[in-house]
mmCIF file of N, CA and C in Angstrom:
data_model
loop_
_atom_site.group_PDB
_atom_site.id
_atom_site.type_symbol
_atom_site.label_atom_id
_atom_site.label_comp_id
_atom_site.label_asym_id
_atom_site.label_seq_id
_atom_site.Cartn_x
_atom_site.Cartn_y
_atom_site.Cartn_z
ATOM 1 N N MET A 1095 32.948 156.838 93.602
ATOM 2 C CA MET A 1095 33.437 157.873 92.704
ATOM 3 C C MET A 1095 33.325 159.220 93.416
ATOM 4 N N THR A 1096 34.405 159.971 93.417
ATOM 5 C CA THR A 1096 34.438 161.281 94.040
ATOM 6 C C THR A 1096 34.803 162.315 92.985
ATOM 7 N N ASN A 1097 33.953 163.325 92.816
ATOM 8 C CA ASN A 1097 34.196 164.361 91.805
ATOM 9 C C ASN A 1097 34.420 163.781 90.415
ATOM 10 N N GLY A 1098 33.778 162.660 90.118
ATOM 11 C CA GLY A 1098 33.948 162.031 88.815
ATOM 12 C C GLY A 1098 35.190 161.163 88.705
ATOM 13 N N ILE A 1099 35.936 161.008 89.818
ATOM 14 C CA ILE A 1099 37.172 160.221 89.827
ATOM 15 C C ILE A 1099 36.893 158.913 90.560
ATOM 16 N N PRO A 1100 37.115 157.770 89.919
ATOM 17 C CA PRO A 1100 36.956 156.494 90.634
ATOM 18 C C PRO A 1100 37.848 156.478 91.870
ATOM 19 N N THR A 1101 37.331 156.029 93.011
ATOM 20 C CA THR A 1101 38.063 156.121 94.275
ATOM 21 C C THR A 1101 39.305 155.244 94.333
ATOM 22 N N ASP A 1102 39.390 154.224 93.505
ATOM 23 C CA ASP A 1102 40.568 153.356 93.525
ATOM 24 C C ASP A 1102 41.588 153.732 92.457
ATOM 25 N N HIS A 1103 41.460 154.937 91.932
ATOM 26 C CA HIS A 1103 42.372 155.427 90.900
ATOM 27 C C HIS A 1103 42.811 156.851 91.235
ATOM 28 N N ALA A 1104 43.881 157.274 90.609
ATOM 29 C CA ALA A 1104 44.313 158.667 90.690
ATOM 30 C C ALA A 1104 44.036 159.300 89.334
ATOM 31 N N LEU A 1105 43.814 160.599 89.334
ATOM 32 C CA LEU A 1105 43.513 161.321 88.100
ATOM 33 C C LEU A 1105 44.683 162.221 87.722
ATOM 34 N N VAL A 1106 45.110 162.098 86.474
ATOM 35 C CA VAL A 1106 46.153 162.962 85.932
ATOM 36 C C VAL A 1106 45.475 163.948 84.988
ATOM 37 N N LEU A 1107 45.579 165.228 85.312
ATOM 38 C CA LEU A 1107 45.110 166.288 84.423
ATOM 39 C C LEU A 1107 46.307 166.761 83.626
ATOM 40 N N PHE A 1108 46.128 166.924 82.325
ATOM 41 C CA PHE A 1108 47.254 167.305 81.476
ATOM 42 C C PHE A 1108 46.803 168.317 80.431
ATOM 43 N N ASP A 1109 47.754 169.047 79.894
ATOM 44 C CA ASP A 1109 47.499 170.009 78.832
ATOM 45 C C ASP A 1109 47.265 169.220 77.542
ATOM 46 N N GLY A 1110 46.033 169.177 77.103
ATOM 47 C CA GLY A 1110 45.649 168.354 75.964
ATOM 48 C C GLY A 1110 46.194 168.807 74.627
ATOM 49 N N VAL A 1111 46.689 170.025 74.518
ATOM 50 C CA VAL A 1111 47.237 170.496 73.244
ATOM 51 C C VAL A 1111 48.764 170.443 73.209
ATOM 52 N N CYS A 1112 49.372 170.085 74.316
ATOM 53 C CA CYS A 1112 50.840 170.036 74.422
ATOM 54 C C CYS A 1112 51.352 168.664 73.992
ATOM 55 N N ASN A 1113 52.254 168.648 73.032
ATOM 56 C CA ASN A 1113 52.825 167.378 72.572
ATOM 57 C C ASN A 1113 53.598 166.666 73.680
ATOM 58 N N LEU A 1114 54.368 167.396 74.471
ATOM 59 C CA LEU A 1114 55.113 166.784 75.569
ATOM 60 C C LEU A 1114 54.148 166.146 76.568
ATOM 61 N N CYS A 1115 53.086 166.857 76.907
ATOM 62 C CA CYS A 1115 52.118 166.344 77.878
ATOM 63 C C CYS A 1115 51.406 165.107 77.341
ATOM 64 N N SER A 1116 50.990 165.143 76.084
ATOM 65 C CA SER A 1116 50.321 163.993 75.470
ATOM 66 C C SER A 1116 51.253 162.791 75.410
ATOM 67 N N ASN A 1117 52.505 163.022 75.072
ATOM 68 C CA ASN A 1117 53.484 161.926 75.054
ATOM 69 C C ASN A 1117 53.732 161.392 76.459
ATOM 70 N N SER A 1118 53.699 162.273 77.453
ATOM 71 C CA SER A 1118 53.871 161.841 78.839
ATOM 72 C C SER A 1118 52.712 160.955 79.274
ATOM 73 N N VAL A 1119 51.507 161.319 78.879
ATOM 74 C CA VAL A 1119 50.334 160.490 79.196
ATOM 75 C C VAL A 1119 50.494 159.109 78.573
ATOM 76 N N GLN A 1120 50.951 159.055 77.345
ATOM 77 C CA GLN A 1120 51.153 157.761 76.689
ATOM 78 C C GLN A 1120 52.229 156.943 77.399
ATOM 79 N N LEU A 1121 53.277 157.600 77.892
ATOM 80 C CA LEU A 1121 54.316 156.920 78.658
ATOM 81 C C LEU A 1121 53.737 156.373 79.959
ATOM 82 N N ILE A 1122 52.908 157.166 80.630
ATOM 83 C CA ILE A 1122 52.286 156.717 81.878
ATOM 84 C C ILE A 1122 51.421 155.486 81.609
ATOM 85 N N ILE A 1123 50.587 155.555 80.572
ATOM 86 C CA ILE A 1123 49.706 154.427 80.248
ATOM 87 C C ILE A 1123 50.528 153.167 79.984
ATOM 88 N N LYS A 1124 51.591 153.302 79.234
ATOM 89 C CA LYS A 1124 52.436 152.161 78.877
ATOM 90 C C LYS A 1124 53.081 151.527 80.113
ATOM 91 N N ASN A 1125 53.384 152.322 81.128
ATOM 92 C CA ASN A 1125 54.091 151.845 82.313
ATOM 93 C C ASN A 1125 53.213 151.728 83.549
ATOM 94 N N ASP A 1126 51.912 151.826 83.357
ATOM 95 C CA ASP A 1126 50.942 151.732 84.452
ATOM 96 C C ASP A 1126 50.317 150.338 84.435
ATOM 97 N N ARG A 1127 51.107 149.345 84.786
ATOM 98 C CA ARG A 1127 50.647 147.947 84.699
ATOM 99 C C ARG A 1127 49.504 147.635 85.669
ATOM 100 N N LYS A 1128 49.373 148.398 86.734
ATOM 101 C CA LYS A 1128 48.296 148.165 87.706
ATOM 102 C C LYS A 1128 47.018 148.933 87.346
ATOM 103 N N ASP A 1129 47.045 149.651 86.208
ATOM 104 C CA ASP A 1129 45.871 150.384 85.732
ATOM 105 C C ASP A 1129 45.349 151.362 86.803
ATOM 106 N N TYR A 1130 46.261 152.081 87.400
ATOM 107 C CA TYR A 1130 45.947 152.978 88.514
ATOM 108 C C TYR A 1130 45.493 154.365 88.064
ATOM 109 N N PHE A 1131 46.033 154.849 86.973
ATOM 110 C CA PHE A 1131 45.786 156.229 86.570
ATOM 111 C C PHE A 1131 44.619 156.358 85.596
ATOM 112 N N ARG A 1132 43.885 157.451 85.757
ATOM 113 C CA ARG A 1132 42.868 157.886 84.809
ATOM 114 C C ARG A 1132 43.278 159.289 84.380
ATOM 115 N N PHE A 1133 42.751 159.746 83.263
ATOM 116 C CA PHE A 1133 43.232 160.977 82.662
ATOM 117 C C PHE A 1133 42.084 161.868 82.211
ATOM 118 N N ALA A 1134 42.344 163.164 82.230
ATOM 119 C CA ALA A 1134 41.441 164.164 81.659
ATOM 120 C C ALA A 1134 42.301 165.370 81.298
ATOM 121 N N SER A 1135 41.949 166.019 80.224
ATOM 122 C CA SER A 1135 42.712 167.210 79.862
ATOM 123 C C SER A 1135 42.288 168.365 80.767
ATOM 124 N N LEU A 1136 43.191 169.286 80.957
ATOM 125 C CA LEU A 1136 42.879 170.486 81.737
ATOM 126 C C LEU A 1136 41.801 171.308 81.056
ATOM 127 N N GLN A 1137 41.658 171.122 79.743
ATOM 128 C CA GLN A 1137 40.676 171.872 78.972
ATOM 129 C C GLN A 1137 39.278 171.238 79.032
ATOM 130 N N SER A 1138 39.173 170.009 79.541
ATOM 131 C CA SER A 1138 37.879 169.321 79.619
ATOM 132 C C SER A 1138 37.013 169.963 80.696
ATOM 133 N N ASP A 1139 35.733 169.650 80.675
ATOM 134 C CA ASP A 1139 34.820 170.173 81.702
ATOM 135 C C ASP A 1139 35.288 169.759 83.097
ATOM 136 N N LEU A 1140 35.700 168.489 83.246
ATOM 137 C CA LEU A 1140 36.192 168.021 84.538
ATOM 138 C C LEU A 1140 37.461 168.759 84.940
ATOM 139 N N GLY A 1141 38.387 168.926 83.998
ATOM 140 C CA GLY A 1141 39.632 169.639 84.286
ATOM 141 C C GLY A 1141 39.386 171.070 84.735
ATOM 142 N N VAL A 1142 38.514 171.759 84.024
ATOM 143 C CA VAL A 1142 38.187 173.146 84.378
ATOM 144 C C VAL A 1142 37.519 173.203 85.757
ATOM 145 N N ALA A 1143 36.595 172.269 86.010
ATOM 146 C CA ALA A 1143 35.893 172.255 87.296
ATOM 147 C C ALA A 1143 36.848 171.972 88.453
ATOM 148 N N LEU A 1144 37.740 171.005 88.278
ATOM 149 C CA LEU A 1144 38.691 170.688 89.354
ATOM 150 C C LEU A 1144 39.684 171.813 89.586
ATOM 151 N N LYS A 1145 40.113 172.469 88.511
ATOM 152 C CA LYS A 1145 41.012 173.612 88.681
ATOM 153 C C LYS A 1145 40.334 174.692 89.514
ATOM 154 N N LYS A 1146 39.078 174.932 89.221
ATOM 155 C CA LYS A 1146 38.338 175.962 89.958
ATOM 156 C C LYS A 1146 38.101 175.517 91.402
ATOM 157 N N GLN A 1147 37.659 174.285 91.593
ATOM 158 C CA GLN A 1147 37.360 173.763 92.923
ATOM 159 C C GLN A 1147 38.571 173.789 93.842
ATOM 160 N N HIS A 1148 39.742 173.446 93.313
ATOM 161 C CA HIS A 1148 40.954 173.357 94.127
ATOM 162 C C HIS A 1148 41.879 174.561 93.955
ATOM 163 N N ASN A 1149 41.402 175.586 93.249
ATOM 164 C CA ASN A 1149 42.189 176.794 93.021
ATOM 165 C C ASN A 1149 43.564 176.459 92.427
ATOM 166 N N ILE A 1150 43.546 175.630 91.386
ATOM 167 C CA ILE A 1150 44.777 175.179 90.730
ATOM 168 C C ILE A 1150 45.137 176.166 89.627
ATOM 169 N N THR A 1151 46.366 176.628 89.641
ATOM 170 C CA THR A 1151 46.821 177.538 88.587
ATOM 171 C C THR A 1151 47.741 176.848 87.591
ATOM 172 N N ALA A 1152 48.132 175.607 87.885
ATOM 173 C CA ALA A 1152 49.039 174.871 86.996
ATOM 174 C C ALA A 1152 48.403 174.686 85.624
ATOM 175 N N ASP A 1153 49.247 174.711 84.597
ATOM 176 C CA ASP A 1153 48.724 174.554 83.242
ATOM 177 C C ASP A 1153 49.406 173.428 82.484
ATOM 178 N N SER A 1154 50.146 172.569 83.171
ATOM 179 C CA SER A 1154 50.819 171.490 82.452
ATOM 180 C C SER A 1154 50.440 170.107 82.978
ATOM 181 N N ILE A 1155 50.614 169.810 84.257
ATOM 182 C CA ILE A 1155 50.234 168.503 84.791
ATOM 183 C C ILE A 1155 49.802 168.652 86.245
ATOM 184 N N VAL A 1156 48.741 167.922 86.578
ATOM 185 C CA VAL A 1156 48.188 167.940 87.929
ATOM 186 C C VAL A 1156 47.824 166.504 88.278
ATOM 187 N N LEU A 1157 48.107 166.098 89.497
ATOM 188 C CA LEU A 1157 47.721 164.777 89.979
ATOM 189 C C LEU A 1157 46.730 164.951 91.120
ATOM 190 N N VAL A 1158 45.576 164.300 91.013
ATOM 191 C CA VAL A 1158 44.590 164.270 92.089
ATOM 192 C C VAL A 1158 44.568 162.834 92.597
ATOM 193 N N GLU A 1159 45.014 162.661 93.853
ATOM 194 C CA GLU A 1159 45.160 161.315 94.419
ATOM 195 C C GLU A 1159 44.740 161.329 95.878
ATOM 196 N N ASP A 1160 43.815 160.455 96.233
ATOM 197 C CA ASP A 1160 43.359 160.324 97.622
ATOM 198 C C ASP A 1160 42.949 161.669 98.224
ATOM 199 N N GLY A 1161 42.286 162.495 97.444
ATOM 200 C CA GLY A 1161 41.830 163.792 97.929
ATOM 201 C C GLY A 1161 42.891 164.872 97.958
ATOM 202 N N ASN A 1162 44.121 164.536 97.587
ATOM 203 C CA ASN A 1162 45.201 165.511 97.546
ATOM 204 C C ASN A 1162 45.458 165.942 96.110
ATOM 205 N N VAL A 1163 45.901 167.183 95.958
ATOM 206 C CA VAL A 1163 46.213 167.729 94.641
ATOM 207 C C VAL A 1163 47.696 168.069 94.602
ATOM 208 N N TYR A 1164 48.384 167.515 93.606
ATOM 209 C CA TYR A 1164 49.815 167.757 93.424
ATOM 210 C C TYR A 1164 50.015 168.454 92.081
ATOM 211 N N THR A 1165 50.911 169.416 92.047
ATOM 212 C CA THR A 1165 51.203 170.132 90.813
ATOM 213 C C THR A 1165 52.707 170.153 90.569
ATOM 214 N N GLN A 1166 53.070 170.573 89.393
ATOM 215 C CA GLN A 1166 54.454 170.755 88.982
ATOM 216 C C GLN A 1166 55.298 169.510 89.261
ATOM 217 N N SER A 1167 56.492 169.701 89.826
ATOM 218 C CA SER A 1167 57.418 168.581 90.018
ATOM 219 C C SER A 1167 56.849 167.539 90.973
ATOM 220 N N SER A 1168 56.084 167.977 91.958
ATOM 221 C CA SER A 1168 55.499 167.012 92.902
ATOM 222 C C SER A 1168 54.556 166.061 92.175
ATOM 223 N N ALA A 1169 53.746 166.584 91.268
ATOM 224 C CA ALA A 1169 52.834 165.734 90.489
ATOM 225 C C ALA A 1169 53.627 164.737 89.659
ATOM 226 N N ALA A 1170 54.639 165.215 88.941
ATOM 227 C CA ALA A 1170 55.429 164.339 88.072
ATOM 228 C C ALA A 1170 56.120 163.239 88.881
ATOM 229 N N LEU A 1171 56.672 163.585 90.025
ATOM 230 C CA LEU A 1171 57.398 162.597 90.826
ATOM 231 C C LEU A 1171 56.449 161.623 91.522
ATOM 232 N N MET A 1172 55.284 162.100 91.951
ATOM 233 C CA MET A 1172 54.288 161.209 92.558
ATOM 234 C C MET A 1172 53.772 160.213 91.522
ATOM 235 N N ILE A 1173 53.650 160.641 90.282
ATOM 236 C CA ILE A 1173 53.245 159.726 89.208
ATOM 237 C C ILE A 1173 54.352 158.713 88.962
ATOM 238 N N ALA A 1174 55.590 159.179 88.864
ATOM 239 C CA ALA A 1174 56.727 158.301 88.572
ATOM 240 C C ALA A 1174 56.850 157.176 89.593
ATOM 241 N N ARG A 1175 56.547 157.454 90.848
ATOM 242 C CA ARG A 1175 56.716 156.435 91.898
ATOM 243 C C ARG A 1175 55.780 155.252 91.710
ATOM 244 N N ARG A 1176 54.713 155.405 90.929
ATOM 245 C CA ARG A 1176 53.743 154.319 90.729
ATOM 246 C C ARG A 1176 53.930 153.570 89.406
ATOM 247 N N LEU A 1177 54.910 153.989 88.626
ATOM 248 C CA LEU A 1177 55.120 153.352 87.330
ATOM 249 C C LEU A 1177 56.048 152.153 87.454
ATOM 250 N N ASN A 1178 56.060 151.328 86.440
ATOM 251 C CA ASN A 1178 56.951 150.164 86.385
ATOM 252 C C ASN A 1178 58.328 150.579 85.895
ATOM 253 N N GLY A 1179 59.252 149.669 86.002
ATOM 254 C CA GLY A 1179 60.598 149.920 85.517
ATOM 255 C C GLY A 1179 61.392 150.775 86.483
ATOM 256 N N ALA A 1180 62.283 151.589 85.927
ATOM 257 C CA ALA A 1180 63.166 152.424 86.738
ATOM 258 C C ALA A 1180 62.525 153.760 87.136
ATOM 259 N N TYR A 1181 61.358 154.067 86.599
ATOM 260 C CA TYR A 1181 60.735 155.371 86.879
ATOM 261 C C TYR A 1181 60.567 155.674 88.363
ATOM 262 N N PRO A 1182 60.235 154.717 89.225
ATOM 263 C CA PRO A 1182 60.116 155.039 90.652
ATOM 264 C C PRO A 1182 61.387 155.607 91.275
ATOM 265 N N LEU A 1183 62.535 155.337 90.666
ATOM 266 C CA LEU A 1183 63.786 155.907 91.183
ATOM 267 C C LEU A 1183 63.775 157.438 91.123
ATOM 268 N N LEU A 1184 63.024 157.994 90.160
ATOM 269 C CA LEU A 1184 62.937 159.451 90.048
ATOM 270 C C LEU A 1184 62.304 160.082 91.285
ATOM 271 N N TYR A 1185 61.489 159.306 91.999
ATOM 272 C CA TYR A 1185 60.844 159.807 93.208
ATOM 273 C C TYR A 1185 61.882 160.271 94.237
ATOM 274 N N GLY A 1186 63.101 159.769 94.138
ATOM 275 C CA GLY A 1186 64.176 160.205 95.035
ATOM 276 C C GLY A 1186 64.442 161.701 94.975
ATOM 277 N N PHE A 1187 64.082 162.340 93.852
ATOM 278 C CA PHE A 1187 64.273 163.789 93.734
ATOM 279 C C PHE A 1187 63.361 164.582 94.671
ATOM 280 N N MET A 1188 62.410 163.891 95.314
ATOM 281 C CA MET A 1188 61.547 164.575 96.280
ATOM 282 C C MET A 1188 62.351 165.108 97.467
ATOM 283 N N ILE A 1189 63.555 164.591 97.683
ATOM 284 C CA ILE A 1189 64.369 165.090 98.802
ATOM 285 C C ILE A 1189 64.880 166.505 98.533
ATOM 286 N N LEU A 1190 64.913 166.891 97.262
ATOM 287 C CA LEU A 1190 65.329 168.258 96.931
ATOM 288 C C LEU A 1190 64.242 169.238 97.342
ATOM 289 N N PRO A 1191 64.626 170.431 97.744
ATOM 290 C CA PRO A 1191 63.611 171.429 98.087
ATOM 291 C C PRO A 1191 62.684 171.694 96.897
ATOM 292 N N ARG A 1192 61.395 171.832 97.187
ATOM 293 C CA ARG A 1192 60.393 172.052 96.152
ATOM 294 C C ARG A 1192 60.754 173.240 95.259
ATOM 295 N N MET A 1193 61.312 174.278 95.840
ATOM 296 C CA MET A 1193 61.679 175.463 95.059
ATOM 297 C C MET A 1193 62.674 175.107 93.945
ATOM 298 N N ILE A 1194 63.641 174.283 94.261
ATOM 299 C CA ILE A 1194 64.631 173.874 93.257
ATOM 300 C C ILE A 1194 63.970 172.991 92.202
ATOM 301 N N ARG A 1195 63.196 171.981 92.656
ATOM 302 C CA ARG A 1195 62.513 171.089 91.716
ATOM 303 C C ARG A 1195 61.584 171.870 90.788
ATOM 304 N N ASN A 1196 60.826 172.792 91.357
ATOM 305 C CA ASN A 1196 59.851 173.534 90.552
ATOM 306 C C ASN A 1196 60.508 174.560 89.632
ATOM 307 N N THR A 1197 61.696 175.014 89.977
ATOM 308 C CA THR A 1197 62.422 175.910 89.078
ATOM 309 C C THR A 1197 62.774 175.168 87.794
ATOM 310 N N VAL A 1198 63.289 173.963 87.929
ATOM 311 C CA VAL A 1198 63.626 173.140 86.755
ATOM 312 C C VAL A 1198 62.341 172.779 86.002
ATOM 313 N N TYR A 1199 61.333 172.333 86.729
ATOM 314 C CA TYR A 1199 60.056 171.967 86.111
ATOM 315 C C TYR A 1199 59.465 173.159 85.354
ATOM 316 N N GLY A 1200 59.476 174.318 85.980
ATOM 317 C CA GLY A 1200 58.922 175.524 85.359
ATOM 318 C C GLY A 1200 59.647 175.911 84.082
ATOM 319 N N TRP A 1201 60.952 175.760 84.063
ATOM 320 C CA TRP A 1201 61.739 176.062 82.864
ATOM 321 C C TRP A 1201 61.306 175.158 81.714
ATOM 322 N N ILE A 1202 61.145 173.873 81.991
ATOM 323 C CA ILE A 1202 60.684 172.936 80.956
ATOM 324 C C ILE A 1202 59.255 173.280 80.537
ATOM 325 N N ALA A 1203 58.376 173.532 81.504
ATOM 326 C CA ALA A 1203 56.975 173.837 81.201
ATOM 327 C C ALA A 1203 56.837 175.104 80.346
ATOM 328 N N ARG A 1204 57.635 176.116 80.659
ATOM 329 C CA ARG A 1204 57.568 177.372 79.888
ATOM 330 C C ARG A 1204 58.031 177.198 78.445
ATOM 331 N N ASN A 1205 58.902 176.243 78.210
ATOM 332 C CA ASN A 1205 59.466 176.037 76.874
ATOM 333 C C ASN A 1205 58.875 174.844 76.127
ATOM 334 N N ARG A 1206 57.907 174.166 76.710
ATOM 335 C CA ARG A 1206 57.410 172.915 76.132
ATOM 336 C C ARG A 1206 56.805 173.083 74.749
ATOM 337 N N TYR A 1207 56.096 174.161 74.500
ATOM 338 C CA TYR A 1207 55.499 174.363 73.170
ATOM 339 C C TYR A 1207 56.590 174.616 72.126
ATOM 340 N N ARG A 1208 57.591 175.393 72.525
ATOM 341 C CA ARG A 1208 58.673 175.720 71.589
ATOM 342 C C ARG A 1208 59.508 174.480 71.265
ATOM 343 N N TRP A 1209 59.795 173.669 72.275
ATOM 344 C CA TRP A 1209 60.646 172.501 72.085
ATOM 345 C C TRP A 1209 59.908 171.303 71.493
ATOM 346 N N PHE A 1210 58.662 171.096 71.909
ATOM 347 C CA PHE A 1210 57.947 169.871 71.524
ATOM 348 C C PHE A 1210 56.737 170.118 70.632
ATOM 349 N N GLY A 1211 56.321 171.368 70.498
ATOM 350 C CA GLY A 1211 55.194 171.686 69.642
ATOM 351 C C GLY A 1211 53.866 171.655 70.366
ATOM 352 N N LYS A 1212 52.854 172.021 69.622
ATOM 353 C CA LYS A 1212 51.512 172.180 70.172
ATOM 354 C C LYS A 1212 50.508 171.743 69.116
ATOM 355 N N LYS A 1213 49.438 171.113 69.563
ATOM 356 C CA LYS A 1213 48.367 170.695 68.663
ATOM 357 C C LYS A 1213 47.306 171.791 68.596
ATOM 358 N N GLU A 1214 46.506 171.776 67.555
ATOM 359 C CA GLU A 1214 45.402 172.740 67.444
ATOM 360 C C GLU A 1214 44.220 172.328 68.312
ATOM 361 N N ALA A 1215 44.124 171.031 68.623
ATOM 362 C CA ALA A 1215 43.025 170.515 69.441
ATOM 363 C C ALA A 1215 43.589 169.489 70.418
ATOM 364 N N CYS A 1216 42.806 169.156 71.432
ATOM 365 C CA CYS A 1216 43.234 168.180 72.428
ATOM 366 C C CYS A 1216 43.451 166.811 71.794
ATOM 367 N N TRP A 1217 44.414 166.082 72.341
ATOM 368 C CA TRP A 1217 44.712 164.731 71.900
ATOM 369 C C TRP A 1217 43.509 163.842 72.165
ATOM 370 N N ILE A 1218 43.156 163.007 71.217
ATOM 371 C CA ILE A 1218 42.035 162.088 71.368
ATOM 372 C C ILE A 1218 42.595 160.676 71.461
ATOM 373 N N PRO A 1219 42.277 159.967 72.557
ATOM 374 C CA PRO A 1219 42.814 158.619 72.720
ATOM 375 C C PRO A 1219 42.192 157.641 71.735
ATOM 376 N N THR A 1220 42.919 156.568 71.484
ATOM 377 C CA THR A 1220 42.395 155.515 70.618
ATOM 378 C C THR A 1220 41.233 154.829 71.326
ATOM 379 N N PRO A 1221 40.390 154.126 70.589
ATOM 380 C CA PRO A 1221 39.267 153.407 71.224
ATOM 381 C C PRO A 1221 39.727 152.442 72.328
ATOM 382 N N GLU A 1222 40.899 151.826 72.169
ATOM 383 C CA GLU A 1222 41.411 150.897 73.178
ATOM 384 C C GLU A 1222 41.746 151.608 74.495
ATOM 385 N N LEU A 1223 42.085 152.879 74.424
ATOM 386 C CA LEU A 1223 42.482 153.635 75.617
ATOM 387 C C LEU A 1223 41.353 154.485 76.190
ATOM 388 N N LYS A 1224 40.240 154.542 75.515
ATOM 389 C CA LYS A 1224 39.126 155.422 75.891
ATOM 390 C C LYS A 1224 38.697 155.238 77.355
ATOM 391 N N ASN A 1225 38.714 153.993 77.864
ATOM 392 C CA ASN A 1225 38.261 153.732 79.235
ATOM 393 C C ASN A 1225 39.176 154.351 80.293
ATOM 394 N N LYS A 1226 40.358 154.805 79.910
ATOM 395 C CA LYS A 1226 41.285 155.429 80.864
ATOM 396 C C LYS A 1226 41.049 156.932 80.996
ATOM 397 N N PHE A 1227 40.153 157.462 80.177
ATOM 398 C CA PHE A 1227 39.909 158.903 80.167
ATOM 399 C C PHE A 1227 38.524 159.216 80.711
ATOM 400 N N ILE A 1228 38.480 160.241 81.531
ATOM 401 C CA ILE A 1228 37.235 160.683 82.138
ATOM 402 C C ILE A 1228 36.837 161.976 81.440
ATOM 403 N N ALA A 1229 35.666 161.973 80.886
ATOM 404 C CA ALA A 1229 35.111 163.125 80.168
ATOM 405 C C ALA A 1229 36.132 163.767 79.279
#
């Protein structure tokens, strides 16, 4: 275990009050047949500590994998490549310049509360999913 992250898993940090982010986590869990991903909200103690440790300014989704930190579109596409179904095809968008990918990602991220809503508190996983969440 490194920084509270099991070494054979990747950690997805997400905005725990964002409906889009919470729904995305549920989509990842549903399509993560190899049980590769673990999760923590950005608002959790672990999320806050990792943001500080890695100087992360992202506020929507972050992927910590093999000691590397991915944010914005890179995080989303790196996650997609490990999912089942057609989702790995989205990884092909990595050929686009990061500036273009992050412009689109940023537009969605800036509007996510308006379009999808916001919770008053972080999403709490069901007891069956609890083992996928770190702190």
